[in-house]
PDB file of C-alpha atoms and ligand atoms in Angstrom:
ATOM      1  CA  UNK A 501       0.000   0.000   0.000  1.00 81.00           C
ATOM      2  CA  UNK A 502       1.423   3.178  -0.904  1.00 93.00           C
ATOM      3  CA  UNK A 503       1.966   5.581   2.013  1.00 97.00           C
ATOM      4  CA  UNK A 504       0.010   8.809   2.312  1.00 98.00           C
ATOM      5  CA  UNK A 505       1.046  12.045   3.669  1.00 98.00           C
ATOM      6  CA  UNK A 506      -0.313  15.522   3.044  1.00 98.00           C
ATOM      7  CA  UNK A 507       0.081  19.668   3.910  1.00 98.00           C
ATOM      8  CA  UNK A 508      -2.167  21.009   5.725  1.00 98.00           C
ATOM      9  CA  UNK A 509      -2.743  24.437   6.096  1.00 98.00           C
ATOM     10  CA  UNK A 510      -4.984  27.597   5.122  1.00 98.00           C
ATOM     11  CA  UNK A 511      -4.754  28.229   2.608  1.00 96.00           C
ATOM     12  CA  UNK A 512      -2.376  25.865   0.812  1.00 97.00           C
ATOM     13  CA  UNK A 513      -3.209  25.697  -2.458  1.00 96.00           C
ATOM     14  CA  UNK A 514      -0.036  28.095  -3.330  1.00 93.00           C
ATOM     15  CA  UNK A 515       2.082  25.130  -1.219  1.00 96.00           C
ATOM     16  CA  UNK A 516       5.200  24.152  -2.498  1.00 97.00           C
ATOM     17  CA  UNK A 517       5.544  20.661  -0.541  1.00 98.00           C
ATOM     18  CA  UNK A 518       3.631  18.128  -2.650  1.00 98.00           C
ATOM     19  CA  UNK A 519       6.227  19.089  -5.632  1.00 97.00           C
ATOM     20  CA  UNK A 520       8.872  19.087  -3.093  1.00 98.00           C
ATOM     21  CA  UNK A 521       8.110  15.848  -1.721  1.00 98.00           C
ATOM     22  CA  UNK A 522       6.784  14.018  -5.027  1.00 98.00           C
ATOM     23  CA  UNK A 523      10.303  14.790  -5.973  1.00 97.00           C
ATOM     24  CA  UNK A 524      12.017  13.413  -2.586  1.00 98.00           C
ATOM     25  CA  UNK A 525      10.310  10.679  -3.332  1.00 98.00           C
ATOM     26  CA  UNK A 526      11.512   9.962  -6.934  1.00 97.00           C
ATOM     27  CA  UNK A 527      14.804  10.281  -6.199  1.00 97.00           C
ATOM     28  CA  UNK A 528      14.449   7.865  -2.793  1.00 98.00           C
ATOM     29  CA  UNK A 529      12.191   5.356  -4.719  1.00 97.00           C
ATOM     30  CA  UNK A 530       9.977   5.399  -1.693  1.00 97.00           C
ATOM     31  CA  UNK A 531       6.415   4.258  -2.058  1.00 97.00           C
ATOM     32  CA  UNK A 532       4.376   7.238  -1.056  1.00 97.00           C
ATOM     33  CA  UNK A 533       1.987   9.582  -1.732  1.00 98.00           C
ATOM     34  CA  UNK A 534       2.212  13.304  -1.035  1.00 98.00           C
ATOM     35  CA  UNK A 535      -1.739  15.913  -1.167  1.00 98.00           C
ATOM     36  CA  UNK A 536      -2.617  19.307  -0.095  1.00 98.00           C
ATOM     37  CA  UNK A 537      -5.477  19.567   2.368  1.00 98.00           C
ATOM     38  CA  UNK A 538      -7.712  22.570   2.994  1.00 98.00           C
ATOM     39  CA  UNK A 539      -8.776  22.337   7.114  1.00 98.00           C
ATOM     40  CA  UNK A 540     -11.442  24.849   7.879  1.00 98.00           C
ATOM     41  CA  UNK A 541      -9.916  27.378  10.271  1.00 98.00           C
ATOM     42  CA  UNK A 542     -12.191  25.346  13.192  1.00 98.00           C
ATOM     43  CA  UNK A 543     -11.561  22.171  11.799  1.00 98.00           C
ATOM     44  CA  UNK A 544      -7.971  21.492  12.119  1.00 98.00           C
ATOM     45  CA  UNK A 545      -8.280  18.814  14.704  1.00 98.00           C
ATOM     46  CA  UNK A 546     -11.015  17.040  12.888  1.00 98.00           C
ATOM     47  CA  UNK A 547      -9.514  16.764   9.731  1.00 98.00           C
ATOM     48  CA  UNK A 548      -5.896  15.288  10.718  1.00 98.00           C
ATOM     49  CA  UNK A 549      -8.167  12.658  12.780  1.00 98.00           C
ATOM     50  CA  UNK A 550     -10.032  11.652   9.485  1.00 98.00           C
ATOM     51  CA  UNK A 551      -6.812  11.996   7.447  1.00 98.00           C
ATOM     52  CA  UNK A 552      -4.652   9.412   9.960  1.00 98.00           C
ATOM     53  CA  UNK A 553      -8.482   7.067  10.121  1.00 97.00           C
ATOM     54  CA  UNK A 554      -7.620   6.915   6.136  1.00 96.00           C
ATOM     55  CA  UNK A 555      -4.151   5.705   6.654  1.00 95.00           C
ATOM     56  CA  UNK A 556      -2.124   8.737   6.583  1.00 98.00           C
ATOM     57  CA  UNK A 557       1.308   8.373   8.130  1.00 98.00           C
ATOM     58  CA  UNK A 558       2.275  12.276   8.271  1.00 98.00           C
ATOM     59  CA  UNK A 559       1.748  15.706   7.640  1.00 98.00           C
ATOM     60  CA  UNK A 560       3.746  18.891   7.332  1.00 98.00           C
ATOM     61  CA  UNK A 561       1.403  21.556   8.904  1.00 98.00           C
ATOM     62  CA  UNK A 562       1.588  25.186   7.792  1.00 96.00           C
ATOM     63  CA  UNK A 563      -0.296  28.481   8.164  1.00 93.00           C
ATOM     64  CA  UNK A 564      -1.876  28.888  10.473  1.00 96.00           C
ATOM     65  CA  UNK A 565      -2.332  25.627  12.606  1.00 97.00           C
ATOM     66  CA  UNK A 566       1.456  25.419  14.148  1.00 96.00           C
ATOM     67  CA  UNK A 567       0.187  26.096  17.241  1.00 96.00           C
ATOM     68  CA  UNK A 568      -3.018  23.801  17.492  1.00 98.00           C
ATOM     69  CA  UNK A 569      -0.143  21.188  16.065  1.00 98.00           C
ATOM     70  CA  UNK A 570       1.804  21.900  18.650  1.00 98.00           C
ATOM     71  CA  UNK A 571      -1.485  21.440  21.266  1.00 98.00           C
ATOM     72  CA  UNK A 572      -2.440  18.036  19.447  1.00 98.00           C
ATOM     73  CA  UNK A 573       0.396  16.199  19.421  1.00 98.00           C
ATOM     74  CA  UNK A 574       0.584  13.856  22.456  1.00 98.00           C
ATOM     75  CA  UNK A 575       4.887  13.659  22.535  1.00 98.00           C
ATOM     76  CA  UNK A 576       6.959  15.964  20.889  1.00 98.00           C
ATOM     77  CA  UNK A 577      10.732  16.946  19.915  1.00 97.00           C
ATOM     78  CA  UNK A 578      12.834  19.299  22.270  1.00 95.00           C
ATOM     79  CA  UNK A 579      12.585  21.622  19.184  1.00 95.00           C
ATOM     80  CA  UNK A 580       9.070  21.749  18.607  1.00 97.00           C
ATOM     81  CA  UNK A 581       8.560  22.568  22.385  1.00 97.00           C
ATOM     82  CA  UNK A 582      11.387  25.142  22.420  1.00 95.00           C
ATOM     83  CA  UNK A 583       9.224  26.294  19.426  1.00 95.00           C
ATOM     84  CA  UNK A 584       6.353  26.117  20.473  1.00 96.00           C
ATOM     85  CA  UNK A 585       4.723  24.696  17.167  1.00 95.00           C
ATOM     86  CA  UNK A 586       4.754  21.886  15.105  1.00 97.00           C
ATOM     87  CA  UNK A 587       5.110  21.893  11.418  1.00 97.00           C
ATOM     88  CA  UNK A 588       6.119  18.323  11.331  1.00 98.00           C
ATOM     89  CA  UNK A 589       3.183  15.405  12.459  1.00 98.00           C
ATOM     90  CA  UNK A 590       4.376  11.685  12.762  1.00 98.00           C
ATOM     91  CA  UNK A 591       1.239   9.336  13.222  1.00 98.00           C
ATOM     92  CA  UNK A 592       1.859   5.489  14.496  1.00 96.00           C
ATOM     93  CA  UNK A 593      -0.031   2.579  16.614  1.00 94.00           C
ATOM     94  CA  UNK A 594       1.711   5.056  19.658  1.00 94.00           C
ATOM     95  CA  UNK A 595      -0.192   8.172  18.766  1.00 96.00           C
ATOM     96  CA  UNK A 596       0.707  11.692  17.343  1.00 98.00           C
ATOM     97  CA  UNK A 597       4.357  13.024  17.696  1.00 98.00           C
ATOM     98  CA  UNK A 598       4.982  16.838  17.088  1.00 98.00           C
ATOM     99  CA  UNK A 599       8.345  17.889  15.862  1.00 98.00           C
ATOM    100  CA  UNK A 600       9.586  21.468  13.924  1.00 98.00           C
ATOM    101  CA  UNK A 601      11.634  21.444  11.032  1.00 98.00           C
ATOM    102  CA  UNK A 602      12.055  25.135  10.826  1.00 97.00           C
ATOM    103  CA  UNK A 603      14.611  25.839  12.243  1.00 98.00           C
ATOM    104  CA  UNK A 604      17.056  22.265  11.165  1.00 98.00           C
ATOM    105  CA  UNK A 605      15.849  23.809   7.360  1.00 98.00           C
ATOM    106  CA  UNK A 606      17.586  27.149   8.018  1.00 98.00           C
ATOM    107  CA  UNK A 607      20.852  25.885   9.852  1.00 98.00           C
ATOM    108  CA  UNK A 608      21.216  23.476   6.662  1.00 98.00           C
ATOM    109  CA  UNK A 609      20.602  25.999   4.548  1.00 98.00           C
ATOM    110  CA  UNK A 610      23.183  28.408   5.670  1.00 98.00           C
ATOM    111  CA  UNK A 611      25.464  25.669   6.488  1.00 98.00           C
ATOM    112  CA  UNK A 612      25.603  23.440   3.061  1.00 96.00           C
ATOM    113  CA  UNK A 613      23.607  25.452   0.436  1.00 97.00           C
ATOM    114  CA  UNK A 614      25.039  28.984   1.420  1.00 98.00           C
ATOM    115  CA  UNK A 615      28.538  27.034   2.750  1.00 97.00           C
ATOM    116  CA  UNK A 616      28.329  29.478   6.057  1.00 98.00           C
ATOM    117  CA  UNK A 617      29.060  27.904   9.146  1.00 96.00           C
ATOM    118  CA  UNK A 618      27.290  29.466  12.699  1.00 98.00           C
ATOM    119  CA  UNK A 619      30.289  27.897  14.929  1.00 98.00           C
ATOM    120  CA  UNK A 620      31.947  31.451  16.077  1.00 98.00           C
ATOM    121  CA  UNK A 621      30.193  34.002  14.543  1.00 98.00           C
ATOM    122  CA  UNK A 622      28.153  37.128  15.196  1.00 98.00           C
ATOM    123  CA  UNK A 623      24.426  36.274  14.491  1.00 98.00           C
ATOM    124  CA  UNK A 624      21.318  39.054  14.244  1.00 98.00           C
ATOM    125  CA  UNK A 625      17.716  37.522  14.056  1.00 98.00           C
ATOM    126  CA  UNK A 626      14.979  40.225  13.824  1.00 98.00           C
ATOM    127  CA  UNK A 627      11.496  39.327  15.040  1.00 98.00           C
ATOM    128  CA  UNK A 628       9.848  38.000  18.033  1.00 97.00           C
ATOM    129  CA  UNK A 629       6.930  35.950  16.779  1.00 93.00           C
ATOM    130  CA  UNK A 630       6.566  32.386  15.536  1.00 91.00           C
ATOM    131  CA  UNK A 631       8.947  32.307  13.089  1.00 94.00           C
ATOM    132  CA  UNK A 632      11.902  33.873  15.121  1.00 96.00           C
ATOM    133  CA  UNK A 633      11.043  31.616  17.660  1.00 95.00           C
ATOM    134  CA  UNK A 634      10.989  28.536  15.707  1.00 94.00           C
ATOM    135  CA  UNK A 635      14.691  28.579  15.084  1.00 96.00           C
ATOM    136  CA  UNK A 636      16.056  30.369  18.034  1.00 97.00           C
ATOM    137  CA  UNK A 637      17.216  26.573  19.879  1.00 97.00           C
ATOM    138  CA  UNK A 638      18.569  25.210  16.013  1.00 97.00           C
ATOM    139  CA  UNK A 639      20.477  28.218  15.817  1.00 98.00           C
ATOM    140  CA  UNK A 640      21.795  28.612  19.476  1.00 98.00           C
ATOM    141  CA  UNK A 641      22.922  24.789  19.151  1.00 97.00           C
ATOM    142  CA  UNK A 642      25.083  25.515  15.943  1.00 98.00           C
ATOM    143  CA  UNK A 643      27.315  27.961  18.928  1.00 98.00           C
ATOM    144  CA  UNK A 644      27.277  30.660  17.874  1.00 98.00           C
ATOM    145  CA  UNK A 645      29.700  33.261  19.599  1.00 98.00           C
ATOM    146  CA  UNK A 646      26.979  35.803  19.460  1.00 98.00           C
ATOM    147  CA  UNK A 647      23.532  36.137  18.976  1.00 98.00           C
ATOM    148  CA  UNK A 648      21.644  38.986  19.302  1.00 98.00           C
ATOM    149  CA  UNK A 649      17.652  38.641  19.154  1.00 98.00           C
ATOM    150  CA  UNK A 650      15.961  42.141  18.067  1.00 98.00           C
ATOM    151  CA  UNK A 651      12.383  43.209  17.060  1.00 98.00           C
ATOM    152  CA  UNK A 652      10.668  46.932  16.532  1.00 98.00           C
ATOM    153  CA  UNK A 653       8.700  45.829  19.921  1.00 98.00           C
ATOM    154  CA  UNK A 654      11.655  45.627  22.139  1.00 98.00           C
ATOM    155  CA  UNK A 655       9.388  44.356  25.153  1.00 98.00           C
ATOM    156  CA  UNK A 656       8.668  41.014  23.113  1.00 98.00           C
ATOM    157  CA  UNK A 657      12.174  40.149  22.199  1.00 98.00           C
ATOM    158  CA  UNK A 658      13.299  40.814  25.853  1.00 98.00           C
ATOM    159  CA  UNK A 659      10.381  38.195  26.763  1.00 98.00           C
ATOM    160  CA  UNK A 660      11.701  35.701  24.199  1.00 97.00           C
ATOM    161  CA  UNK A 661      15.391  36.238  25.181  1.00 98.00           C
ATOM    162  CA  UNK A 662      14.361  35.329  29.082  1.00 98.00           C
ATOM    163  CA  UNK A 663      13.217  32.446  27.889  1.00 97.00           C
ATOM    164  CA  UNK A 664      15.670  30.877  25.657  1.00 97.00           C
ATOM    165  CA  UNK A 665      18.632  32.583  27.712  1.00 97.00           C
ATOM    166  CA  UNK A 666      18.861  29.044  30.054  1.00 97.00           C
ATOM    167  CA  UNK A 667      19.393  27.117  26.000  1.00 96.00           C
ATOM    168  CA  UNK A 668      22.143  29.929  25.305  1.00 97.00           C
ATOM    169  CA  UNK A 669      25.182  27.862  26.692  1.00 95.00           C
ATOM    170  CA  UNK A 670      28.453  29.984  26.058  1.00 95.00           C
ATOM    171  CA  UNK A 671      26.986  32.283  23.628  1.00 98.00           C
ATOM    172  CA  UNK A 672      26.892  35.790  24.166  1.00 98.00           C
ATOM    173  CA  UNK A 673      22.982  35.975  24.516  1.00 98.00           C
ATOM    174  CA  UNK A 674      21.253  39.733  24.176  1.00 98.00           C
ATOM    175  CA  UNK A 675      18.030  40.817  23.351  1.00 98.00           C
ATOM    176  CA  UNK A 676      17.003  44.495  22.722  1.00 98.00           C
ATOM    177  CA  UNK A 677      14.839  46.870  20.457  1.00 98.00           C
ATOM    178  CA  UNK A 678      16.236  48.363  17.291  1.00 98.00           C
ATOM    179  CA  UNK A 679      17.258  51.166  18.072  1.00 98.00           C
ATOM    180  CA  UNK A 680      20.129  49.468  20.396  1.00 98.00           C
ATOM    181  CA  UNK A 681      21.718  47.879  17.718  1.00 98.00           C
ATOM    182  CA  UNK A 682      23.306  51.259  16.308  1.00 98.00           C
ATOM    183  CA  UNK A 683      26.871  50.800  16.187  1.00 98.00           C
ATOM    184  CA  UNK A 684      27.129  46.850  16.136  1.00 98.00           C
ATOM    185  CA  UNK A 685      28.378  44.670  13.203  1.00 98.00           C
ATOM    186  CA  UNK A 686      27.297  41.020  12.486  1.00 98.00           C
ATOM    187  CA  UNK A 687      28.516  38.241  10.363  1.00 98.00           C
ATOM    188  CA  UNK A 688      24.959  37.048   9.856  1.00 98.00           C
ATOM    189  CA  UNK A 689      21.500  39.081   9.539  1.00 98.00           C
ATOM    190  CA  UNK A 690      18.325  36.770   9.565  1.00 98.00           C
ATOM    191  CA  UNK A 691      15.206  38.407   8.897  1.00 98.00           C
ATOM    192  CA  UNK A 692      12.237  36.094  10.535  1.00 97.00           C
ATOM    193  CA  UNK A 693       9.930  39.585  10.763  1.00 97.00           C
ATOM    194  CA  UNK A 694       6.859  39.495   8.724  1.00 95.00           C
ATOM    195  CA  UNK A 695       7.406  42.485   6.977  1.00 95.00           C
ATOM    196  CA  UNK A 696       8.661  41.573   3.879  1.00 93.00           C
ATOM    197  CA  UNK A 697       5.594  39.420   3.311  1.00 91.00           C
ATOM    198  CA  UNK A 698       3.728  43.167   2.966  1.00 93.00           C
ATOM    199  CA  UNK A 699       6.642  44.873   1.563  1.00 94.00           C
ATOM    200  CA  UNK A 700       8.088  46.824   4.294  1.00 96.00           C
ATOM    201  CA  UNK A 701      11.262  47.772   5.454  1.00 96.00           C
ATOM    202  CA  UNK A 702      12.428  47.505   8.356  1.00 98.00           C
ATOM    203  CA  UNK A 703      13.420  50.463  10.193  1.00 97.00           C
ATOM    204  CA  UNK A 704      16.793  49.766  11.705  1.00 98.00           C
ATOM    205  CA  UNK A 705      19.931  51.195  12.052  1.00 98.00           C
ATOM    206  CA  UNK A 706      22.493  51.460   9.152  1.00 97.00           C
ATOM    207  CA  UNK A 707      26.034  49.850   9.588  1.00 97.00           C
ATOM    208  CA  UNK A 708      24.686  46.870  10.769  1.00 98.00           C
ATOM    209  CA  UNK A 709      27.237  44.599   8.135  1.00 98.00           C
ATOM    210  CA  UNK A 710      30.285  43.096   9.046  1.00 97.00           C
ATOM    211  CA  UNK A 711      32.408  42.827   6.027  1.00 95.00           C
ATOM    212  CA  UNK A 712      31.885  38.914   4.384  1.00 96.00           C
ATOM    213  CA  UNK A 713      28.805  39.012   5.654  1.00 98.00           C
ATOM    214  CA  UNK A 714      25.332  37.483   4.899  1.00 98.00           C
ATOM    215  CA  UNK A 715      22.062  38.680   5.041  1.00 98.00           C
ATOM    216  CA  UNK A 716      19.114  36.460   4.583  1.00 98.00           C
ATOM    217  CA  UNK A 717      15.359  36.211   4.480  1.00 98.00           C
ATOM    218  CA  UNK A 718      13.335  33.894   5.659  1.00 97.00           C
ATOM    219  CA  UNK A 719      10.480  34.999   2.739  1.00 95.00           C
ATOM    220  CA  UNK A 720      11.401  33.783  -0.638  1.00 94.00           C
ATOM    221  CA  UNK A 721      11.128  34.777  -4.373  1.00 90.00           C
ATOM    222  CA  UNK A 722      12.132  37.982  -4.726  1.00 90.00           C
ATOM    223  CA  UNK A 723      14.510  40.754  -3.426  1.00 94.00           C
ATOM    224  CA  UNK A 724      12.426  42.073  -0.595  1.00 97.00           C
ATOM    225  CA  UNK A 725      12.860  45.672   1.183  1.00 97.00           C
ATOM    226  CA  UNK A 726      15.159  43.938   3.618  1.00 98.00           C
ATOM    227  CA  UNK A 727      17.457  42.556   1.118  1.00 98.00           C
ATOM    228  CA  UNK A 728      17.650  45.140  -0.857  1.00 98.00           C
ATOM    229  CA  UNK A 729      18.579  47.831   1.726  1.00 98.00           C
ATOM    230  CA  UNK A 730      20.911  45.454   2.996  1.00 98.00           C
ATOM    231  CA  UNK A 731      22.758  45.290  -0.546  1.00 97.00           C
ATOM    232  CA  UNK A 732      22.741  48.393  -0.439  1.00 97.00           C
ATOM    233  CA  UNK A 733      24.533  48.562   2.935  1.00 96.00           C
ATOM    234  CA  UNK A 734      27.292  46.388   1.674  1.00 94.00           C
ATOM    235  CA  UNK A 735      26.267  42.778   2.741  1.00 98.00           C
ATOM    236  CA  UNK A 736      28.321  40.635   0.686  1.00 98.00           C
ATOM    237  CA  UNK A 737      25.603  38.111   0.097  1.00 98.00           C
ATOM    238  CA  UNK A 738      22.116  37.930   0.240  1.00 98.00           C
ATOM    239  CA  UNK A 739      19.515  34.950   0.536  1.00 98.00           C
ATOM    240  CA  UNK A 740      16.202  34.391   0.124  1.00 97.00           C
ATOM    241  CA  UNK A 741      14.379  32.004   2.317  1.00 97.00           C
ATOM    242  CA  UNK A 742      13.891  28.962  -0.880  1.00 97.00           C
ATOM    243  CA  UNK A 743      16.545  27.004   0.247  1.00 98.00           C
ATOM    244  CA  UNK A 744      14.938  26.845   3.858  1.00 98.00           C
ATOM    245  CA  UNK A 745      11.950  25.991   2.558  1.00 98.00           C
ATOM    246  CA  UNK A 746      13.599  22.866   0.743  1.00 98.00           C
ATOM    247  CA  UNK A 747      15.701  22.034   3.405  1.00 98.00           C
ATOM    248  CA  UNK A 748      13.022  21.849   6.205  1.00 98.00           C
ATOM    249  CA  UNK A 749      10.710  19.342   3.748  1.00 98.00           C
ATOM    250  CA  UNK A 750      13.833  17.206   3.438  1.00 98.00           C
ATOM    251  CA  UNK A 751      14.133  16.990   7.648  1.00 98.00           C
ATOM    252  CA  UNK A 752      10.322  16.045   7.522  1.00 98.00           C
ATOM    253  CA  UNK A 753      11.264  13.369   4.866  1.00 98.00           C
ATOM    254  CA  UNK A 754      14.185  12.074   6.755  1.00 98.00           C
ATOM    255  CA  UNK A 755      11.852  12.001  10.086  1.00 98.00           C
ATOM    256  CA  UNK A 756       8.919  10.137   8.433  1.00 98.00           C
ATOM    257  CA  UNK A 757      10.891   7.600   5.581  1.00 98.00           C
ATOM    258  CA  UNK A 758      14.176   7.530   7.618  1.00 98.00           C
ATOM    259  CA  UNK A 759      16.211   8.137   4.174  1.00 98.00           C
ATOM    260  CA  UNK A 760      17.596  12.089   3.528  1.00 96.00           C
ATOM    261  CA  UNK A 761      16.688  13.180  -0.148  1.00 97.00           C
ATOM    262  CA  UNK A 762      19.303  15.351  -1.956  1.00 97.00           C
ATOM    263  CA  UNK A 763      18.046  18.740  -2.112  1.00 98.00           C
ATOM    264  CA  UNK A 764      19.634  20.530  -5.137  1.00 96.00           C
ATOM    265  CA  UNK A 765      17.559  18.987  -7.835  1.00 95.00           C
ATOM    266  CA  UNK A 766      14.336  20.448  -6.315  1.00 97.00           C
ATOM    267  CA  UNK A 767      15.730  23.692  -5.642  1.00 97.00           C
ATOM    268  CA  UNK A 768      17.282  24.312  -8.910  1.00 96.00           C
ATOM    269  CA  UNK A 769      13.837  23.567 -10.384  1.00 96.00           C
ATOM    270  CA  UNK A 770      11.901  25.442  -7.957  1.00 96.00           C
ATOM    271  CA  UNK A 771      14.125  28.744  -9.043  1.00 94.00           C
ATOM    272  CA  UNK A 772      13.752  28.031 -12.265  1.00 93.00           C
ATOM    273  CA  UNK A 773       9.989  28.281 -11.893  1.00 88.00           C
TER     274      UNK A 773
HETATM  275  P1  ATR B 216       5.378  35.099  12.476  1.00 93.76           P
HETATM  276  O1  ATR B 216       4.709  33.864  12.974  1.00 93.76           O
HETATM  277  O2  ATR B 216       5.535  35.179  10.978  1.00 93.76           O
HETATM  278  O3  ATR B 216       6.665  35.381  13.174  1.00 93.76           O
HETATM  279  P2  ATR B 216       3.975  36.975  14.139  1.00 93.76           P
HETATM  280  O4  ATR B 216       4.044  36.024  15.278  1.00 93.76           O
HETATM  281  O5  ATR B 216       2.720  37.737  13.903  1.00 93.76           O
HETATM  282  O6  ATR B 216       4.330  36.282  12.772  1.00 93.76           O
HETATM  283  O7  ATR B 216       5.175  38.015  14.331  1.00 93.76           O
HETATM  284  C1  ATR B 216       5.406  39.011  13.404  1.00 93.76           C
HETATM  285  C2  ATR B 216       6.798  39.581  13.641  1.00 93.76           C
HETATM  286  O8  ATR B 216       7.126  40.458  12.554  1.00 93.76           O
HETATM  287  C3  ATR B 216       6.906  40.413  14.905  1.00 93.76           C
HETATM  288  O9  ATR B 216       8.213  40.279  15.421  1.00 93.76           O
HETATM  289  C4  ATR B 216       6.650  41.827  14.374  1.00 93.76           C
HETATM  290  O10 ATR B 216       7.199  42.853  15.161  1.00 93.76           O
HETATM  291  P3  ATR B 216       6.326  43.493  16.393  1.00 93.76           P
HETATM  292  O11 ATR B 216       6.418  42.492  17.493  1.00 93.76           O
HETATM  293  O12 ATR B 216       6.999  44.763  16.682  1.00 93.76           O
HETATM  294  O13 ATR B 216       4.938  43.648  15.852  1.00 93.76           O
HETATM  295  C5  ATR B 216       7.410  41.752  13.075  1.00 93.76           C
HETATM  296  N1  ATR B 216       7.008  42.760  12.075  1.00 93.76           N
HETATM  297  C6  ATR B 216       5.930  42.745  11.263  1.00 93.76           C
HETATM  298  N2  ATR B 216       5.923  43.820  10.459  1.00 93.76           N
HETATM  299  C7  ATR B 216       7.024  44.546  10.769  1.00 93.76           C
HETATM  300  C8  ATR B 216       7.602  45.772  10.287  1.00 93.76           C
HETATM  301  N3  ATR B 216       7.026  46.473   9.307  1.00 93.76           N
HETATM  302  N4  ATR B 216       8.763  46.209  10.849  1.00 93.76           N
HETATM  303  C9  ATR B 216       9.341  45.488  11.820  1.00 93.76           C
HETATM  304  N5  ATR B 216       8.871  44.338  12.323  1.00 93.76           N
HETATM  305  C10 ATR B 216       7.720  43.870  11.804  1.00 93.76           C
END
């Protein structure tokens, strides 16, 4: 019997992860079968119960049922609670398991697609919400020597930082408003803020580049505000958020078929498109 999984989300019909995954699965030769599903925004619950009664064995969850995920799954990874959410399900005899992918998709990103290693550097990731959160623990484990969380509402990043300061080990751990980063250089600049989703800029300080340095975006397929006023500050490479994307589905894979997929096939195609 061929294995079913599925995204769910709403919406999802602009999803990337069925081509993602139908091509995982080519290149595995696993036996599987990979859907959208539309869940009513009160039906989330309901319809991963009559998806698993059907024989599904997984589901990547997206926008914006992390957090019921997150509530529904009976065990979960140290990452997903860290997180908070779940964007990975696992269903078996035992029950549901909740893990996150997010943040594994990013650190594999930078690390073997963008060939930039964490260990020892100087690391800025603006935002406070769900998606900064989701890869604060991935990121902190890589060791960094610095990382400074910052977001436009300085009182939420503070609240974040108390929590994820115990997970900080020996990295320099700070957390702060904008405005406080004047005069500070990083290696790294991650942008997990929403606003390039509406097209804004962010309104931070210039100077914020180290030279060699990266800036990157969790949003993908085209040179938002962010990256663009960052090229123009004289980062010496910028980065969408496509290879993240890729790289998360592929942790999913590995945690559901127990086989890693090579990821540059799909994302050469996916820029392509
Ligand atoms: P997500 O799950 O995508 O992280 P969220 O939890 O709603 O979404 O969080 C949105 C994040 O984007 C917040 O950190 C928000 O900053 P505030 O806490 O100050 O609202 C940030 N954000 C959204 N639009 C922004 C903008 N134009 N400039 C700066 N930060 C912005």
């Amino acid at each position: 019997m061929t294995d079913r999984y599925a995204v769910i989300g709403n919406p999802v019909a602009h999803s990337k992860s069925p081509q993602i995954h139908a091509v995982f699965a080519g290149l595995t030769l696993q036996d599987m079968r990979y859907e959208a599903i539309l869940a009513p925004l009160d039906g989330f619950a309901d319809a991963v119960r009559i998806f698993i009664a059907a024989g599904g064995r997984g589901m990547n969850v997206t926008v914006p049922f992390k957090l019921e995920a997150y509530a529904l799954a009976a065990t979960c990874s140290p990452r997903a609670r860290a997180a908070k959410a779940v964007n990975t399900l696992i269903f078996s005899p035992a029950g549901i398991h909740g893990d996150n992918t997010d943040g594994l998709g990013l650190v594999a990103d930078l690390t073997r697609n963008l060939g930039f290693r964490l260990a020892g550097r100087s690391i800025l990731l603006l935002g406070a919400g769900g998606a900064a959160r989701g890869v604060l623990l991935p990121v902190l484990e890589e060791k960094p020597a610095a990382l400074t969380l910052a977001n436009r509402t300085a009182a939420k990043a503070l609240a974040l930082g108390e929590e994820f300061a115990p997970l900080a080990g020996s990295c320099a751990f700070a957390a702060s408003g904008f405005a406080e980063l004047a005069g500070r250089q990083f290696d790294l600049v991650i942008n997990a803020t929403a606003a390039s989703l509406a097209d804004e800029a962010l309104a931070l300080p210039t100077g914020l580049y180290a030279p060699d340095s990266l800036a990157y975006d969790m949003v993908y397929g085209r040179e938002t505000p962010f990256l663009a006023a960052a090229r123009a500050q004289g980062a010496a490479r910028m980065a969408d958020g496509l290879g993240m994307l890729v790289e998360q589905a592929a942790e999913s894979f590995f945690l559901w078929r127990g086989v890693r997929p090579e990821t540059a096939t799909v994302l050469a195609q996916l820029r392509k498109a």
